[in-house]
Short mmCIF file of C-alpha atoms in Angstrom, two decimals:
data_model
loop_
_atom_site.label_atom_id
_atom_site.label_comp_id
_atom_site.label_asym_id
_atom_site.label_seq_id
_atom_site.Cartn_x
_atom_site.Cartn_y
_atom_site.Cartn_z
CA MET A 1 25.22 9.49 20.71
CA TYR A 2 25.54 10.00 17.21
CA GLU A 3 28.97 8.65 15.09
CA TYR A 4 29.11 10.39 11.41
CA GLN A 5 30.10 14.20 11.65
CA TYR A 6 31.24 14.56 8.55
CA ARG A 7 30.18 17.26 6.13
CA ILE A 8 30.27 16.30 2.10
CA PRO A 9 30.68 18.80 -0.02
CA VAL A 10 27.61 21.06 -0.69
CA SER A 11 27.54 22.45 -4.07
CA LYS A 12 26.54 25.88 -4.93
CA ARG A 13 24.84 24.65 -8.00
CA GLU A 14 20.90 25.20 -7.07
CA LEU A 15 19.18 21.80 -7.49
CA ILE A 16 15.37 22.49 -5.92
CA ARG A 17 13.67 26.30 -5.67
CA VAL A 18 10.47 26.68 -3.99
CA GLU A 19 8.28 30.38 -4.51
CA GLY A 20 5.34 31.06 -3.24
CA LEU A 21 4.60 27.78 -2.38
CA THR A 22 0.30 27.38 -1.05
CA LYS A 23 -1.14 25.04 0.40
CA HIS A 24 -5.31 25.57 1.71
CA PHE A 25 -6.97 22.74 2.12
CA PRO A 26 -11.14 23.58 2.02
CA ILE A 27 -12.92 23.30 4.53
CA ARG A 28 -17.53 22.09 3.27
CA ALA A 29 -20.33 22.23 5.40
CA GLY A 30 -24.29 21.94 4.32
CA LEU A 31 -26.46 20.46 2.36
CA PHE A 32 -24.38 21.14 -0.92
CA GLN A 33 -21.17 20.73 0.75
CA ARG A 34 -19.88 24.33 -0.81
CA THR A 35 -16.69 25.49 0.94
CA VAL A 36 -16.56 27.71 3.93
CA ASN A 37 -13.19 28.67 5.07
CA PHE A 38 -9.72 27.36 4.56
CA VAL A 39 -7.33 25.73 6.55
CA ARG A 40 -4.17 27.53 5.38
CA ALA A 41 -1.55 24.78 5.79
CA VAL A 42 1.27 25.89 3.98
CA ASP A 43 1.47 29.85 3.03
CA ASP A 44 3.87 31.63 0.34
CA VAL A 45 6.51 29.27 1.42
CA SER A 46 10.21 30.00 -0.54
CA PHE A 47 13.46 28.60 -0.57
CA THR A 48 16.38 26.86 -2.09
CA ILE A 49 18.09 23.59 -1.55
CA TYR A 50 21.43 23.19 -2.81
CA GLU A 51 23.15 19.63 -4.69
CA GLY A 52 24.47 17.64 -2.22
CA GLU A 53 23.01 19.54 0.90
CA THR A 54 20.67 18.32 4.18
CA LEU A 55 17.87 21.70 4.71
CA GLY A 56 16.71 20.97 7.92
CA LEU A 57 13.16 22.47 8.31
CA VAL A 58 11.68 22.33 12.17
CA GLY A 59 8.55 23.57 13.58
CA GLU A 60 5.68 22.69 16.26
CA THR A 61 3.58 19.61 14.98
CA GLY A 62 0.56 21.25 12.83
CA CYS A 63 2.81 23.83 11.32
CA GLY A 64 2.54 22.40 7.95
CA LYS A 65 6.45 20.87 7.50
CA THR A 66 4.88 17.79 6.22
CA THR A 67 2.26 19.15 4.11
CA ILE A 68 5.55 21.50 2.28
CA GLY A 69 7.09 18.18 1.61
CA ARG A 70 4.33 15.78 0.04
CA ALA A 71 3.10 19.30 -2.10
CA MET A 72 7.22 19.18 -3.34
CA LEU A 73 6.60 15.91 -4.76
CA ARG A 74 3.00 16.76 -5.61
CA LEU A 75 1.57 13.79 -3.85
CA ILE A 76 -1.04 16.18 -2.71
CA GLU A 77 -1.51 19.31 -4.85
CA PRO A 78 -0.46 22.59 -3.68
CA THR A 79 -2.88 25.52 -4.47
CA ALA A 80 -0.48 28.05 -5.64
CA GLY A 81 3.49 28.84 -6.21
CA SER A 82 6.29 26.99 -8.41
CA VAL A 83 8.43 24.14 -7.38
CA SER A 84 11.43 23.66 -9.70
CA PHE A 85 13.29 20.46 -9.94
CA GLY A 86 17.06 20.95 -11.67
CA GLY A 87 15.90 24.21 -13.26
CA ARG A 88 12.58 22.21 -14.57
CA GLU A 89 9.41 23.72 -13.31
CA ILE A 90 7.51 20.33 -12.21
CA LEU A 91 4.08 21.50 -10.87
CA HIS A 92 2.57 22.05 -14.84
CA LEU A 93 3.40 18.74 -15.70
CA SER A 94 1.58 15.88 -17.33
CA GLY A 95 1.47 12.26 -15.66
CA ARG A 96 3.95 10.90 -17.74
CA GLU A 97 6.28 14.18 -17.23
CA MET A 98 5.99 13.25 -13.79
CA LYS A 99 6.09 9.82 -13.19
CA ASP A 100 9.98 10.49 -15.01
CA VAL A 101 10.49 13.15 -12.11
CA ARG A 102 9.77 11.35 -9.44
CA ARG A 103 11.70 8.88 -10.27
CA GLU A 104 14.59 11.28 -8.90
CA MET A 105 12.45 12.46 -6.34
CA GLN A 106 11.53 9.85 -2.94
CA ILE A 107 10.16 10.15 -0.10
CA ILE A 108 10.80 8.20 3.54
CA PHE A 109 7.63 8.16 5.38
CA GLN A 110 7.79 9.49 9.44
CA ASP A 111 5.54 5.65 9.48
CA PRO A 112 7.50 2.93 8.25
CA TYR A 113 4.93 0.39 8.64
CA ALA A 114 1.45 2.44 7.01
CA SER A 115 3.85 3.21 4.17
CA LEU A 116 3.82 -0.60 3.12
CA ASP A 117 1.51 -2.66 1.61
CA PRO A 118 0.94 -5.52 4.99
CA ARG A 119 -0.05 -7.69 2.18
CA ALA A 120 3.35 -8.30 0.67
CA PRO A 121 6.49 -9.28 1.07
CA ILE A 122 8.64 -6.36 1.78
CA GLY A 123 11.04 -7.07 -1.70
CA GLU A 124 7.78 -6.78 -3.53
CA SER A 125 7.75 -3.56 -1.90
CA VAL A 126 11.38 -2.19 -2.49
CA MET A 127 10.85 -3.76 -5.99
CA GLU A 128 7.48 -1.43 -6.76
CA GLY A 129 9.53 1.51 -7.89
CA LEU A 130 11.37 -0.46 -10.31
CA ASN A 131 8.64 -2.34 -11.52
CA ILE A 132 6.46 0.87 -12.23
CA HIS A 133 9.50 2.58 -14.10
CA GLY A 134 10.49 -0.28 -15.67
CA ILE A 135 14.10 -0.75 -14.77
CA GLY A 136 15.71 -3.25 -16.53
CA THR A 137 14.76 -6.98 -16.44
CA PRO A 138 12.69 -8.73 -14.12
CA GLU A 139 16.03 -11.01 -12.83
CA GLN A 140 18.34 -7.43 -12.48
CA ARG A 141 14.86 -6.07 -10.58
CA PHE A 142 15.40 -8.80 -8.42
CA GLU A 143 18.98 -7.95 -7.81
CA ILE A 144 19.16 -4.47 -7.38
CA MET A 145 15.80 -5.35 -4.80
CA LEU A 146 18.40 -7.62 -2.94
CA ASN A 147 21.50 -5.47 -3.13
CA VAL A 148 19.86 -2.23 -1.46
CA LEU A 149 18.42 -4.48 1.28
CA ARG A 150 21.77 -5.72 2.21
CA TRP A 151 22.82 -2.12 2.20
CA VAL A 152 20.36 -1.18 5.31
CA GLY A 153 21.73 -4.07 7.14
CA LEU A 154 19.10 -6.42 6.62
CA GLU A 155 19.87 -10.71 5.62
CA ASP A 156 18.15 -11.93 1.34
CA TYR A 157 15.59 -14.02 3.65
CA HIS A 158 14.26 -10.89 4.71
CA ALA A 159 12.79 -10.11 1.07
CA ARG A 160 10.19 -12.98 1.88
CA ARG A 161 9.24 -12.13 4.82
CA TYR A 162 6.19 -9.27 5.90
CA PRO A 163 6.06 -5.81 7.73
CA HIS A 164 4.54 -6.95 10.37
CA GLU A 165 7.81 -9.64 11.05
CA PHE A 166 9.58 -6.60 11.30
CA SER A 167 10.86 -4.14 14.10
CA GLY A 168 10.24 -0.82 13.82
CA GLY A 169 14.02 0.25 13.21
CA GLN A 170 14.02 -2.92 10.84
CA ARG A 171 10.87 -1.44 8.88
CA GLN A 172 12.36 2.36 8.48
CA ARG A 173 15.38 0.21 7.00
CA ILE A 174 13.07 -0.72 4.81
CA GLY A 175 11.54 2.62 3.89
CA ILE A 176 14.95 3.76 2.94
CA ALA A 177 15.83 0.58 0.96
CA ARG A 178 12.70 1.73 -1.05
CA ALA A 179 14.00 5.51 -1.74
CA LEU A 180 17.27 4.09 -2.86
CA ALA A 181 16.11 1.65 -4.62
CA LEU A 182 15.80 4.26 -7.63
CA THR A 183 18.64 5.68 -7.56
CA PRO A 184 17.21 9.58 -7.03
CA LYS A 185 19.17 12.61 -6.24
CA PHE A 186 16.31 13.85 -3.99
CA ILE A 187 15.14 12.49 -0.54
CA ILE A 188 12.09 14.34 1.30
CA CYS A 189 12.85 12.73 4.99
CA ASP A 190 9.57 13.16 6.70
CA GLU A 191 10.47 13.05 10.80
CA PRO A 192 12.22 9.18 9.41
CA VAL A 193 13.28 9.02 13.63
CA SER A 194 11.06 10.71 15.72
CA ALA A 195 9.26 7.25 16.63
CA LEU A 196 12.23 5.06 17.10
CA ASP A 197 14.24 4.34 20.22
CA VAL A 198 16.90 6.47 20.44
CA SER A 199 19.88 4.10 19.96
CA ILE A 200 18.29 3.25 16.44
CA GLN A 201 17.28 6.60 15.73
CA SER A 202 21.65 6.47 15.63
CA GLN A 203 21.56 4.10 13.10
CA ILE A 204 19.26 5.57 10.81
CA LEU A 205 20.75 8.79 10.62
CA ASN A 206 24.25 7.70 10.74
CA MET A 207 22.74 5.43 7.55
CA LEU A 208 20.83 8.81 5.73
CA LYS A 209 24.74 10.54 6.76
CA GLU A 210 26.66 7.22 4.69
CA ALA A 211 24.00 7.11 1.82
CA GLN A 212 24.15 10.81 1.73
CA SER A 213 28.08 10.42 1.57
CA GLU A 214 27.63 7.40 -1.08
CA PHE A 215 25.32 8.12 -3.88
CA ASN A 216 25.46 11.70 -3.63
CA LEU A 217 22.26 12.59 -2.41
CA THR A 218 20.06 15.49 -1.35
CA TYR A 219 18.13 15.97 1.32
CA LEU A 220 15.14 18.05 2.83
CA PHE A 221 14.99 16.53 6.91
CA ILE A 222 11.87 17.47 8.31
CA ALA A 223 11.95 16.70 12.20
CA HIS A 224 10.88 18.26 15.30
CA ASN A 225 13.81 17.05 17.62
CA LEU A 226 16.44 20.12 17.38
CA SER A 227 19.44 17.74 18.40
CA VAL A 228 18.66 15.40 15.21
CA VAL A 229 18.92 18.74 13.35
CA HIS A 230 21.90 20.09 14.04
CA HIS A 231 23.68 17.02 13.85
CA ILE A 232 22.73 16.12 10.09
CA SER A 233 21.50 19.30 9.03
CA ASN A 234 23.77 22.03 6.70
CA ARG A 235 20.93 24.45 7.12
CA VAL A 236 17.63 24.53 8.81
CA ALA A 237 14.57 26.59 8.49
CA VAL A 238 12.08 27.30 11.28
CA MET A 239 8.34 26.76 10.32
CA TYR A 240 6.02 28.28 12.19
CA LEU A 241 2.29 28.59 11.62
CA GLY A 242 2.49 27.65 7.99
CA LYS A 243 5.34 30.14 7.62
CA ILE A 244 9.30 29.72 7.36
CA VAL A 245 10.23 32.28 9.44
CA GLU A 246 14.31 31.93 9.85
CA LEU A 247 16.31 30.03 7.64
CA THR A 248 20.22 29.83 8.09
CA THR A 249 23.46 27.70 8.26
CA ARG A 250 23.08 25.02 10.92
CA ASP A 251 26.16 26.80 13.35
CA GLU A 252 24.72 29.75 12.77
CA LEU A 253 21.04 28.87 13.56
CA TYR A 254 22.36 27.34 16.80
CA ARG A 255 24.46 30.83 17.88
CA ASN A 256 22.87 33.65 17.16
CA PRO A 257 19.57 32.89 16.31
CA LEU A 258 17.66 36.09 15.39
CA HIS A 259 13.46 35.13 15.91
CA PRO A 260 12.47 35.04 19.16
CA TYR A 261 10.19 31.58 18.09
CA THR A 262 13.95 30.50 17.31
CA LYS A 263 15.04 31.10 20.45
CA ALA A 264 12.17 30.05 22.36
CA LEU A 265 13.06 26.91 21.05
CA MET A 266 16.52 27.13 21.04
CA SER A 267 16.14 27.29 25.00
CA ALA A 268 14.09 24.22 25.17
CA ILE A 269 17.40 21.74 24.05
CA PRO A 270 18.69 19.80 26.95
CA ILE A 271 21.75 20.63 28.32
CA PRO A 272 24.19 17.30 28.58
CA ASN A 273 25.38 18.18 32.40
CA PRO A 274 23.53 18.33 35.30
CA ARG A 275 25.28 20.93 36.84
CA LEU A 276 24.21 23.31 33.84
CA LYS A 277 20.97 25.65 33.39
CA ARG A 278 19.61 26.85 30.10
CA GLU A 279 17.28 30.23 30.78
CA ARG A 280 14.10 28.93 29.03
CA THR A 281 11.75 31.45 27.08
CA LEU A 282 8.52 30.21 28.50
CA LEU A 283 5.76 31.15 25.21
CA LYS A 284 2.21 31.59 26.78
CA GLY A 285 -0.89 30.58 25.57
CA ASP A 286 -1.80 28.31 22.46
CA ILE A 287 -0.87 28.01 18.77
CA PRO A 288 -3.58 29.50 16.68
CA SER A 289 -5.61 28.17 14.42
CA ALA A 290 -4.48 27.68 11.06
CA LEU A 291 -8.53 28.80 9.85
CA ASN A 292 -8.31 32.24 11.37
CA PRO A 293 -4.24 32.84 11.27
CA PRO A 294 -3.32 36.61 13.62
CA LYS A 295 -3.41 39.41 11.92
CA GLY A 296 0.49 40.94 11.24
CA CYS A 297 3.42 37.93 12.27
CA ARG A 298 1.43 35.12 13.05
CA PHE A 299 4.05 34.95 16.14
CA HIS A 300 2.90 38.05 17.85
CA THR A 301 0.44 36.34 20.10
CA ARG A 302 2.86 34.16 21.84
CA CYS A 303 6.03 36.13 21.59
CA PRO A 304 7.60 37.40 24.21
CA VAL A 305 8.86 40.95 22.99
CA ALA A 306 5.96 41.27 20.57
CA MET A 307 5.21 45.58 19.51
CA ASP A 308 2.25 47.12 17.94
CA ILE A 309 3.56 47.10 14.76
CA CYS A 310 3.77 42.86 14.72
CA SER A 311 0.02 42.66 15.08
CA GLN A 312 -0.42 45.36 12.50
CA GLU A 313 1.86 44.37 9.41
CA GLU A 314 2.76 40.78 8.77
CA PRO A 315 7.36 41.46 8.57
CA GLU A 316 8.67 40.62 5.20
CA PHE A 317 10.99 36.95 5.14
CA ARG A 318 14.45 39.18 4.55
CA GLU A 319 17.95 38.29 4.36
CA VAL A 320 18.95 40.62 7.45
CA GLN A 321 22.51 39.11 7.23
CA ILE A 322 24.77 37.67 4.71
CA GLY A 323 22.81 33.77 4.46
CA HIS A 324 20.75 34.63 7.30
CA TRP A 325 17.38 35.14 6.37
CA ALA A 326 14.50 36.43 9.44
CA ALA A 327 10.62 37.43 9.23
CA CYS A 328 10.33 40.16 12.06
CA TRP A 329 10.49 43.21 12.49
CA LEU A 330 13.25 43.20 15.57
CA ALA A 331 15.47 41.49 13.51
CA ALA A 332 18.30 43.91 12.73
#
């Protein structure tokens, strides 16, 4: 299905460090709209992304993946924690200072149509960031816009067309072009292929890999599809109900998953051979509410191997093996 299988060299130089990132959304009620509870969307999440790598972030819908990405860029303000980009703490920067940082940190949204202005030609949308940051002359900005549109496979005349005149795959190409226009170092890919047909998915994924190699990009790739994550990622973080429960290299995760939740996800990956059957791990019950997460390990209410301690104490997210982190009492 996918064409590019190469891996660009990953530097051991740290580009982004996230420590204790937390985002709680207040629930307000009553005449005076007092805060009565919080949705614990992201709860004390920590990880590192190295230059040139792709960190895949997977998990069920509503586990907090997109919230992490938006909080890292301060599209929503985190409740607590630290985000360091290139050694610079960004959560306490002023608006003017954050504007400079955002030139190097871009995002590709899940729904490209919703992220484009329906009243503006796509050429203006791609040039918007160039205009905001005052890059070059108007003629130079126009030429940059045409160049990135050509790079993603569109023609010059497409710059005058509106978002509704394009297919879903073309709109996602426009989203990629808009992210590349500012020549960033880091891009958050927020489920960029989940709404596309399989054939179009492969084109977009191969384009992202080619862009990473050509422009020396670093990605946080958020997705549901584990096959897609396996193809594009160097390391993978598995998330459940606001917390990361496992983090390791792509090959190690698929060969030796340690957390029961990761094992359940792996068992759901289809095998492209009708004669082979994978032993499924079926999870019982529904995901608990982020309004009132379970005490102890948040997965224990659905875990097939839960012990008494799992419902009483939360396991530490620790390095169980070299480069392999997990939060489970059974992880050896």
